[in-house]
PDB file of C-alpha atoms in Angstrom:
ATOM      1  CA  MET O   1      -5.577 -63.459  56.538  1.00 63.00           C
ATOM      2  CA  LYS O   2      -5.434 -59.786  55.620  1.00 78.00           C
ATOM      3  CA  TYR O   3      -6.116 -58.533  59.155  1.00 82.00           C
ATOM      4  CA  CYS O   4      -3.033 -60.308  60.469  1.00 83.00           C
ATOM      5  CA  LYS O   5      -0.840 -58.591  57.879  1.00 86.00           C
ATOM      6  CA  ILE O   6      -2.311 -55.171  58.692  1.00 90.00           C
ATOM      7  CA  PHE O   7      -1.818 -55.744  62.418  1.00 91.00           C
ATOM      8  CA  ALA O   8       1.799 -56.817  61.888  1.00 89.00           C
ATOM      9  CA  ALA O   9       2.477 -53.786  59.663  1.00 91.00           C
ATOM     10  CA  GLU O  10       1.118 -51.379  62.269  1.00 92.00           C
ATOM     11  CA  ALA O  11       3.045 -53.115  65.060  1.00 92.00           C
ATOM     12  CA  ARG O  12       6.356 -52.638  63.230  1.00 91.00           C
ATOM     13  CA  VAL O  13       6.067 -48.844  63.251  1.00 92.00           C
ATOM     14  CA  ILE O  14       5.056 -48.631  66.935  1.00 93.00           C
ATOM     15  CA  GLU O  15       7.972 -47.867  69.202  1.00 88.00           C
ATOM     16  CA  ASN O  16       8.618 -50.279  72.094  1.00 91.00           C
ATOM     17  CA  PHE O  17       6.214 -52.893  70.700  1.00 94.00           C
ATOM     18  CA  GLY O  18       8.979 -55.387  70.028  1.00 93.00           C
ATOM     19  CA  PHE O  19       8.383 -58.471  67.903  1.00 93.00           C
ATOM     20  CA  SER O  20       5.048 -58.885  66.178  1.00 92.00           C
ATOM     21  CA  LEU O  21       2.875 -61.937  65.674  1.00 93.00           C
ATOM     22  CA  GLU O  22       3.626 -63.950  62.562  1.00 91.00           C
ATOM     23  CA  VAL O  23       0.775 -65.961  61.113  1.00 89.00           C
ATOM     24  CA  ILE O  24       1.971 -69.075  59.300  1.00 89.00           C
ATOM     25  CA  PRO O  25       0.368 -69.202  55.830  1.00 85.00           C
ATOM     26  CA  LEU O  26      -1.655 -72.231  54.852  1.00 84.00           C
ATOM     27  CA  HIS O  27      -1.109 -73.513  51.327  1.00 88.00           C
ATOM     28  CA  LEU O  28      -3.537 -75.536  49.244  1.00 90.00           C
ATOM     29  CA  MET O  29      -2.062 -78.443  47.289  1.00 91.00           C
ATOM     30  CA  TYR O  30      -3.668 -80.221  44.349  1.00 92.00           C
ATOM     31  CA  ARG O  31      -2.955 -83.982  44.052  1.00 90.00           C
ATOM     32  CA  PRO O  32      -4.812 -85.424  41.047  1.00 91.00           C
ATOM     33  CA  ALA O  33      -3.538 -89.015  41.590  1.00 90.00           C
ATOM     34  CA  ASN O  34      -5.066 -89.262  45.102  1.00 89.00           C
ATOM     35  CA  THR O  35      -8.663 -90.052  45.958  1.00 91.00           C
ATOM     36  CA  ILE O  36      -8.723 -86.767  47.892  1.00 90.00           C
ATOM     37  CA  PRO O  37      -7.122 -84.416  45.380  1.00 91.00           C
ATOM     38  CA  TYR O  38      -6.830 -81.381  47.650  1.00 92.00           C
ATOM     39  CA  ALA O  39      -4.777 -81.015  50.818  1.00 91.00           C
ATOM     40  CA  THR O  40      -3.453 -78.165  52.964  1.00 89.00           C
ATOM     41  CA  VAL O  41       0.211 -77.774  53.844  1.00 89.00           C
ATOM     42  CA  GLU O  42       1.973 -75.422  56.253  1.00 87.00           C
ATOM     43  CA  THR O  43       5.475 -74.962  57.659  1.00 88.00           C
ATOM     44  CA  ASP O  44       6.488 -77.359  60.393  1.00 89.00           C
ATOM     45  CA  LEU O  45       6.821 -75.599  63.767  1.00 90.00           C
ATOM     46  CA  ASN O  46       9.600 -76.755  66.060  1.00 91.00           C
ATOM     47  CA  GLY O  47       9.266 -76.039  69.757  1.00 93.00           C
ATOM     48  CA  VAL O  48       6.661 -76.013  72.512  1.00 94.00           C
ATOM     49  CA  TYR O  49       3.185 -75.787  71.003  1.00 94.00           C
ATOM     50  CA  VAL O  50       0.949 -73.495  73.107  1.00 94.00           C
ATOM     51  CA  LYS O  51      -2.763 -72.658  72.826  1.00 94.00           C
ATOM     52  CA  TYR O  52      -2.968 -68.948  73.597  1.00 94.00           C
ATOM     53  CA  CYS O  53      -6.704 -68.566  73.045  1.00 92.00           C
ATOM     54  CA  LEU O  54      -9.428 -71.157  72.559  1.00 91.00           C
ATOM     55  CA  MET O  55     -13.037 -72.101  73.257  1.00 89.00           C
ATOM     56  CA  ASP O  56     -13.639 -74.889  75.752  1.00 88.00           C
ATOM     57  CA  SER O  57     -16.226 -77.663  75.494  1.00 86.00           C
ATOM     58  CA  THR O  58     -18.908 -75.481  77.053  1.00 86.00           C
ATOM     59  CA  GLY O  59     -18.447 -72.762  74.419  1.00 84.00           C
ATOM     60  CA  ARG O  60     -16.683 -70.391  76.801  1.00 89.00           C
ATOM     61  CA  LEU O  61     -13.838 -68.227  75.531  1.00 91.00           C
ATOM     62  CA  VAL O  62     -10.548 -68.861  77.351  1.00 91.00           C
ATOM     63  CA  ALA O  63      -7.600 -66.518  76.816  1.00 90.00           C
ATOM     64  CA  ARG O  64      -4.239 -66.475  78.593  1.00 86.00           C
ATOM     65  CA  ALA O  65      -2.433 -63.192  79.275  1.00 88.00           C
ATOM     66  CA  THR O  66       0.679 -64.067  81.274  1.00 89.00           C
ATOM     67  CA  SER O  67       3.579 -64.066  78.818  1.00 93.00           C
ATOM     68  CA  GLU O  68       4.441 -61.384  76.261  1.00 95.00           C
ATOM     69  CA  VAL O  69       3.142 -63.483  73.373  1.00 95.00           C
ATOM     70  CA  GLU O  70      -0.150 -64.109  75.172  1.00 95.00           C
ATOM     71  CA  GLN O  71      -0.633 -60.405  75.861  1.00 95.00           C
ATOM     72  CA  LYS O  72       0.011 -59.587  72.217  1.00 95.00           C
ATOM     73  CA  CYS O  73      -2.543 -62.220  71.204  1.00 95.00           C
ATOM     74  CA  CYS O  74      -5.091 -60.510  73.464  1.00 95.00           C
ATOM     75  CA  THR O  75      -4.180 -57.165  71.886  1.00 96.00           C
ATOM     76  CA  PHE O  76      -4.672 -58.696  68.438  1.00 95.00           C
ATOM     77  CA  GLN O  77      -8.157 -59.834  69.488  1.00 95.00           C
ATOM     78  CA  HIS O  78      -8.965 -56.343  70.790  1.00 96.00           C
ATOM     79  CA  TRP O  79      -7.551 -54.685  67.683  1.00 95.00           C
ATOM     80  CA  ILE O  80      -9.490 -56.852  65.218  1.00 93.00           C
ATOM     81  CA  HIS O  81     -12.692 -56.330  67.235  1.00 93.00           C
ATOM     82  CA  GLN O  82     -12.268 -52.547  67.044  1.00 94.00           C
ATOM     83  CA  TRP O  83     -11.097 -52.610  63.399  1.00 91.00           C
ATOM     84  CA  THR O  84     -14.317 -54.365  62.303  1.00 90.00           C
ATOM     85  CA  ASN O  85     -16.571 -52.259  64.577  1.00 89.00           C
ATOM     86  CA  GLY O  86     -17.334 -55.246  66.810  1.00 89.00           C
ATOM     87  CA  ASN O  87     -18.414 -57.551  63.989  1.00 87.00           C
ATOM     88  CA  LEU O  88     -15.504 -60.008  64.037  1.00 89.00           C
ATOM     89  CA  LEU O  89     -13.557 -61.739  66.801  1.00 91.00           C
ATOM     90  CA  VAL O  90     -10.657 -64.191  66.855  1.00 92.00           C
ATOM     91  CA  THR O  91     -11.493 -67.138  69.115  1.00 92.00           C
ATOM     92  CA  ARG O  92      -8.489 -69.419  68.554  1.00 92.00           C
ATOM     93  CA  LEU O  93      -4.789 -68.566  68.454  1.00 94.00           C
ATOM     94  CA  GLU O  94      -2.098 -71.186  68.942  1.00 94.00           C
ATOM     95  CA  GLY O  95       1.421 -71.958  67.793  1.00 95.00           C
ATOM     96  CA  VAL O  96       5.070 -71.824  68.813  1.00 95.00           C
ATOM     97  CA  ASP O  97       6.384 -68.565  70.271  1.00 93.00           C
ATOM     98  CA  SER O  98       5.218 -65.693  68.043  1.00 93.00           C
ATOM     99  CA  LYS O  99       4.415 -67.977  65.074  1.00 94.00           C
ATOM    100  CA  ILE O 100       0.639 -68.356  65.089  1.00 94.00           C
ATOM    101  CA  THR O 101      -1.448 -70.964  63.309  1.00 92.00           C
ATOM    102  CA  SER O 102      -4.870 -72.594  63.416  1.00 88.00           C
ATOM    103  CA  ILE O 103      -6.770 -69.294  63.655  1.00 90.00           C
ATOM    104  CA  LYS O 104     -10.521 -69.407  64.120  1.00 89.00           C
ATOM    105  CA  ILE O 105     -12.953 -66.503  63.999  1.00 86.00           C
ATOM    106  CA  VAL O 106     -16.604 -65.789  64.750  1.00 87.00           C
ATOM    107  CA  THR O 107     -18.840 -63.038  63.440  1.00 85.00           C
ATOM    108  CA  LYS O 108     -21.537 -61.024  65.155  1.00 83.00           C
ATOM    109  CA  SER O 109     -24.009 -61.716  62.359  1.00 72.00           C
ATOM    110  CA  LYS O 110     -24.000 -64.346  59.640  1.00 67.00           C
ATOM    111  CA  GLY O 111     -22.664 -63.250  56.287  1.00 57.00           C
ATOM    112  CA  TYR O 112     -20.359 -60.481  57.511  1.00 61.00           C
ATOM    113  CA  GLN O 113     -17.903 -59.712  54.675  1.00 59.00           C
ATOM    114  CA  GLY O 114     -19.079 -62.852  52.876  1.00 56.00           C
ATOM    115  CA  LEU O 115     -18.166 -65.213  55.734  1.00 61.00           C
ATOM    116  CA  THR O 116     -20.413 -68.253  55.993  1.00 57.00           C
ATOM    117  CA  ASP O 117     -19.853 -68.844  59.725  1.00 61.00           C
ATOM    118  CA  LYS O 118     -22.912 -68.409  61.882  1.00 63.00           C
ATOM    119  CA  GLY O 119     -23.167 -65.341  64.046  1.00 62.00           C
ATOM    120  CA  SER O 120     -22.070 -65.621  67.669  1.00 77.00           C
ATOM    121  CA  PRO O 121     -23.038 -62.395  69.463  1.00 82.00           C
ATOM    122  CA  LYS O 122     -22.836 -64.060  72.904  1.00 88.00           C
ATOM    123  CA  ILE O 123     -19.145 -64.892  72.451  1.00 89.00           C
ATOM    124  CA  ILE O 124     -18.388 -61.309  71.433  1.00 90.00           C
ATOM    125  CA  GLU O 125     -20.266 -59.997  74.481  1.00 91.00           C
ATOM    126  CA  GLN O 126     -18.295 -62.383  76.667  1.00 92.00           C
ATOM    127  CA  PHE O 127     -15.027 -61.105  75.212  1.00 93.00           C
ATOM    128  CA  ILE O 128     -16.035 -57.506  75.946  1.00 92.00           C
ATOM    129  CA  THR O 129     -16.775 -58.446  79.552  1.00 91.00           C
ATOM    130  CA  GLN O 130     -13.648 -60.449  80.352  1.00 91.00           C
ATOM    131  CA  HIS O 131     -10.970 -58.698  78.270  1.00 94.00           C
ATOM    132  CA  GLN O 132      -8.318 -56.841  80.259  1.00 92.00           C
ATOM    133  CA  CYS O 133      -6.414 -54.184  78.330  1.00 94.00           C
ATOM    134  CA  ASN O 134      -2.642 -54.513  78.663  1.00 94.00           C
ATOM    135  CA  PHE O 135       0.462 -52.513  77.807  1.00 95.00           C
ATOM    136  CA  TYR O 136       0.266 -53.341  74.098  1.00 95.00           C
ATOM    137  CA  CYS O 137      -3.384 -52.294  73.853  1.00 95.00           C
ATOM    138  CA  GLY O 138      -2.232 -48.919  75.107  1.00 94.00           C
ATOM    139  CA  LEU O 139       0.535 -48.724  72.490  1.00 94.00           C
ATOM    140  CA  PHE O 140      -2.064 -49.279  69.767  1.00 94.00           C
ATOM    141  CA  GLY O 141      -4.343 -46.650  71.330  1.00 93.00           C
ATOM    142  CA  LEU O 142      -7.288 -49.058  71.534  1.00 94.00           C
ATOM    143  CA  ARG O 143     -10.500 -47.918  73.215  1.00 93.00           C
ATOM    144  CA  PRO O 144     -11.665 -49.581  76.466  1.00 92.00           C
ATOM    145  CA  LEU O 145     -14.264 -52.297  75.872  1.00 88.00           C
ATOM    146  CA  LYS O 146     -16.013 -52.311  79.239  1.00 77.00           C
ATOM    147  CA  PRO O 147     -18.921 -49.856  79.614  1.00 65.00           C
ATOM    148  CA  MET O 148     -17.976 -49.101  83.239  1.00 56.00           C
ATOM    149  CA  GLU O 149     -14.529 -47.863  82.176  1.00 53.00           C
ATOM    150  CA  SER O 150     -16.045 -45.444  79.688  1.00 50.00           C
ATOM    151  CA  LEU O 151     -18.609 -44.255  82.249  1.00 49.00           C
ATOM    152  CA  ALA O 152     -15.854 -43.573  84.760  1.00 47.00           C
ATOM    153  CA  GLN O 153     -14.377 -40.951  82.449  1.00 47.00           C
ATOM    154  CA  PRO O 154     -15.633 -37.394  83.180  1.00 46.00           C
ATOM    155  CA  LYS O 155     -18.225 -36.127  80.734  1.00 46.00           C
ATOM    156  CA  ILE O 156     -18.183 -32.552  79.447  1.00 39.00           C
ATOM    157  CA  LYS O 157     -21.523 -30.999  78.547  1.00 40.00           C
ATOM    158  CA  THR O 158     -21.330 -29.630  75.038  1.00 37.00           C
ATOM    159  CA  SER O 159     -23.778 -28.453  72.425  1.00 37.00           C
ATOM    160  CA  ARG O 160     -25.613 -30.986  70.311  1.00 39.00           C
ATOM    161  CA  SER O 161     -24.119 -29.472  67.195  1.00 37.00           C
ATOM    162  CA  PRO O 162     -20.518 -30.629  66.565  1.00 39.00           C
ATOM    163  CA  LEU O 163     -19.796 -27.318  64.842  1.00 36.00           C
ATOM    164  CA  LEU O 164     -20.919 -25.262  67.825  1.00 38.00           C
ATOM    165  CA  ALA O 165     -19.079 -27.552  70.221  1.00 41.00           C
ATOM    166  CA  LYS O 166     -15.914 -27.122  68.189  1.00 41.00           C
ATOM    167  CA  ARG O 167     -16.178 -23.331  68.354  1.00 42.00           C
ATOM    168  CA  GLY O 168     -16.881 -23.421  72.069  1.00 45.00           C
ATOM    169  CA  VAL O 169     -20.320 -21.763  71.731  1.00 43.00           C
ATOM    170  CA  THR O 170     -23.297 -22.969  73.736  1.00 44.00           C
ATOM    171  CA  GLY O 171     -26.646 -23.646  72.183  1.00 45.00           C
ATOM    172  CA  SER O 172     -28.262 -20.546  73.685  1.00 44.00           C
ATOM    173  CA  SER O 173     -25.723 -18.178  72.134  1.00 44.00           C
ATOM    174  CA  SER O 174     -25.816 -19.183  68.514  1.00 44.00           C
ATOM    175  CA  PRO O 175     -23.933 -16.909  66.086  1.00 45.00           C
ATOM    176  CA  GLN O 176     -27.057 -16.627  63.927  1.00 47.00           C
ATOM    177  CA  LEU O 177     -29.159 -15.510  66.900  1.00 46.00           C
ATOM    178  CA  GLN O 178     -26.597 -12.900  67.777  1.00 47.00           C
ATOM    179  CA  LYS O 179     -26.679 -11.544  64.257  1.00 47.00           C
ATOM    180  CA  LYS O 180     -30.475 -11.414  64.301  1.00 49.00           C
ATOM    181  CA  GLY O 181     -30.680  -9.838  67.743  1.00 50.00           C
ATOM    182  CA  THR O 182     -28.069  -7.130  67.283  1.00 51.00           C
ATOM    183  CA  SER O 183     -27.956  -6.356  63.610  1.00 51.00           C
ATOM    184  CA  PRO O 184     -25.338  -3.821  62.502  1.00 48.00           C
ATOM    185  CA  GLN O 185     -28.056  -2.084  60.452  1.00 53.00           C
ATOM    186  CA  SER O 186     -30.253  -1.635  63.534  1.00 50.00           C
ATOM    187  CA  THR O 187     -27.382  -0.042  65.433  1.00 48.00           C
ATOM    188  CA  ARG O 188     -26.762   2.287  62.539  1.00 51.00           C
ATOM    189  CA  LYS O 189     -30.427   3.247  62.400  1.00 51.00           C
ATOM    190  CA  GLY O 190     -30.516   3.899  66.145  1.00 50.00           C
ATOM    191  CA  THR O 191     -27.669   6.418  66.055  1.00 51.00           C
ATOM    192  CA  SER O 192     -28.233   9.847  64.606  1.00 50.00           C
ATOM    193  CA  SER O 193     -26.671  10.637  61.268  1.00 50.00           C
ATOM    194  CA  PRO O 194     -24.050  13.404  61.115  1.00 50.00           C
ATOM    195  CA  LYS O 195     -25.818  14.898  58.096  1.00 51.00           C
ATOM    196  CA  VAL O 196     -29.072  15.189  60.015  1.00 48.00           C
ATOM    197  CA  VAL O 197     -27.324  16.920  62.911  1.00 47.00           C
ATOM    198  CA  LYS O 198     -25.711  19.387  60.556  1.00 50.00           C
ATOM    199  CA  LYS O 199     -28.997  20.215  58.901  1.00 49.00           C
ATOM    200  CA  THR O 200     -30.786  20.742  62.167  1.00 49.00           C
ATOM    201  CA  GLY O 201     -27.959  22.960  63.351  1.00 49.00           C
ATOM    202  CA  GLU O 202     -28.175  25.165  60.258  1.00 50.00           C
ATOM    203  CA  ALA O 203     -31.936  25.354  60.561  1.00 47.00           C
ATOM    204  CA  GLY O 204     -31.611  26.419  64.173  1.00 48.00           C
ATOM    205  CA  GLU O 205     -29.251  29.247  63.232  1.00 49.00           C
ATOM    206  CA  SER O 206     -31.580  30.523  60.540  1.00 48.00           C
ATOM    207  CA  ASN O 207     -34.569  30.462  62.903  1.00 49.00           C
ATOM    208  CA  SER O 208     -32.663  32.358  65.554  1.00 47.00           C
ATOM    209  CA  THR O 209     -31.885  35.170  63.087  1.00 48.00           C
ATOM    210  CA  THR O 210     -35.497  35.467  61.983  1.00 48.00           C
ATOM    211  CA  LYS O 211     -36.828  35.616  65.500  1.00 50.00           C
ATOM    212  CA  HIS O 212     -34.710  38.681  66.495  1.00 50.00           C
ATOM    213  CA  LYS O 213     -36.590  42.015  65.972  1.00 52.00           C
ATOM    214  CA  ALA O 214     -34.886  45.092  64.695  1.00 53.00           C
ATOM    215  CA  VAL O 215     -34.488  47.851  67.316  1.00 52.00           C
ATOM    216  CA  GLU O 216     -34.973  51.445  66.126  1.00 56.00           C
ATOM    217  CA  VAL O 217     -32.304  53.847  67.251  1.00 51.00           C
ATOM    218  CA  PRO O 218     -33.848  57.169  68.405  1.00 54.00           C
ATOM    219  CA  LYS O 219     -32.913  60.260  66.408  1.00 54.00           C
ATOM    220  CA  THR O 220     -30.816  62.890  68.078  1.00 53.00           C
ATOM    221  CA  VAL O 221     -32.668  65.983  69.345  1.00 50.00           C
ATOM    222  CA  ARG O 222     -31.176  69.367  68.590  1.00 53.00           C
ATOM    223  CA  MET O 223     -31.401  72.124  71.239  1.00 53.00           C
ATOM    224  CA  ARG O 224     -32.588  75.534  70.036  1.00 46.00           C
TER     225      ARG O 224
END
């Protein structure tokens, strides 16, 4: 199963995660001399066989989260649910220690990624309700599944546009509106041009010289 290999690869690079889950491969054997020519073979597991996650007779999902292996199995369920955007869920994990076998999955809708299993949306909803995130879910950085946990986080009002929210600009103070409202050209037009001031000043000087009247100086009078 490719998801198990990806999960194990990511777990190896996470500090403090410890040992990862090891899924025992299942091999297909061809026996032409037998009446049933095909058979499956896997490695023999020595030790105490434990069912970490299963579905009971009523169809209810039962998961244990006491030991370290059980918590990592729950994290694997959470991880695969988030990895597939809620479309796939592991419903059976069992084996010896960290060696896992007999995996069973359900899909949210029939035909997901070519799987022929029927969709089981109720089981996935049940997992979202009862799952408790543990230490290893935090190491993987998995998102909380319960809606109440996400609602408890404080919400920050931002603009509808991701670009405006990234720049820290509210919707009422858009950069385009600012450019339209206070155009650099309009500010230039509003201020008086230095050339115009110079021309008016020269015109004023010329007018002042033309307005002055010449004063006649009286001729001197000679005494006889």
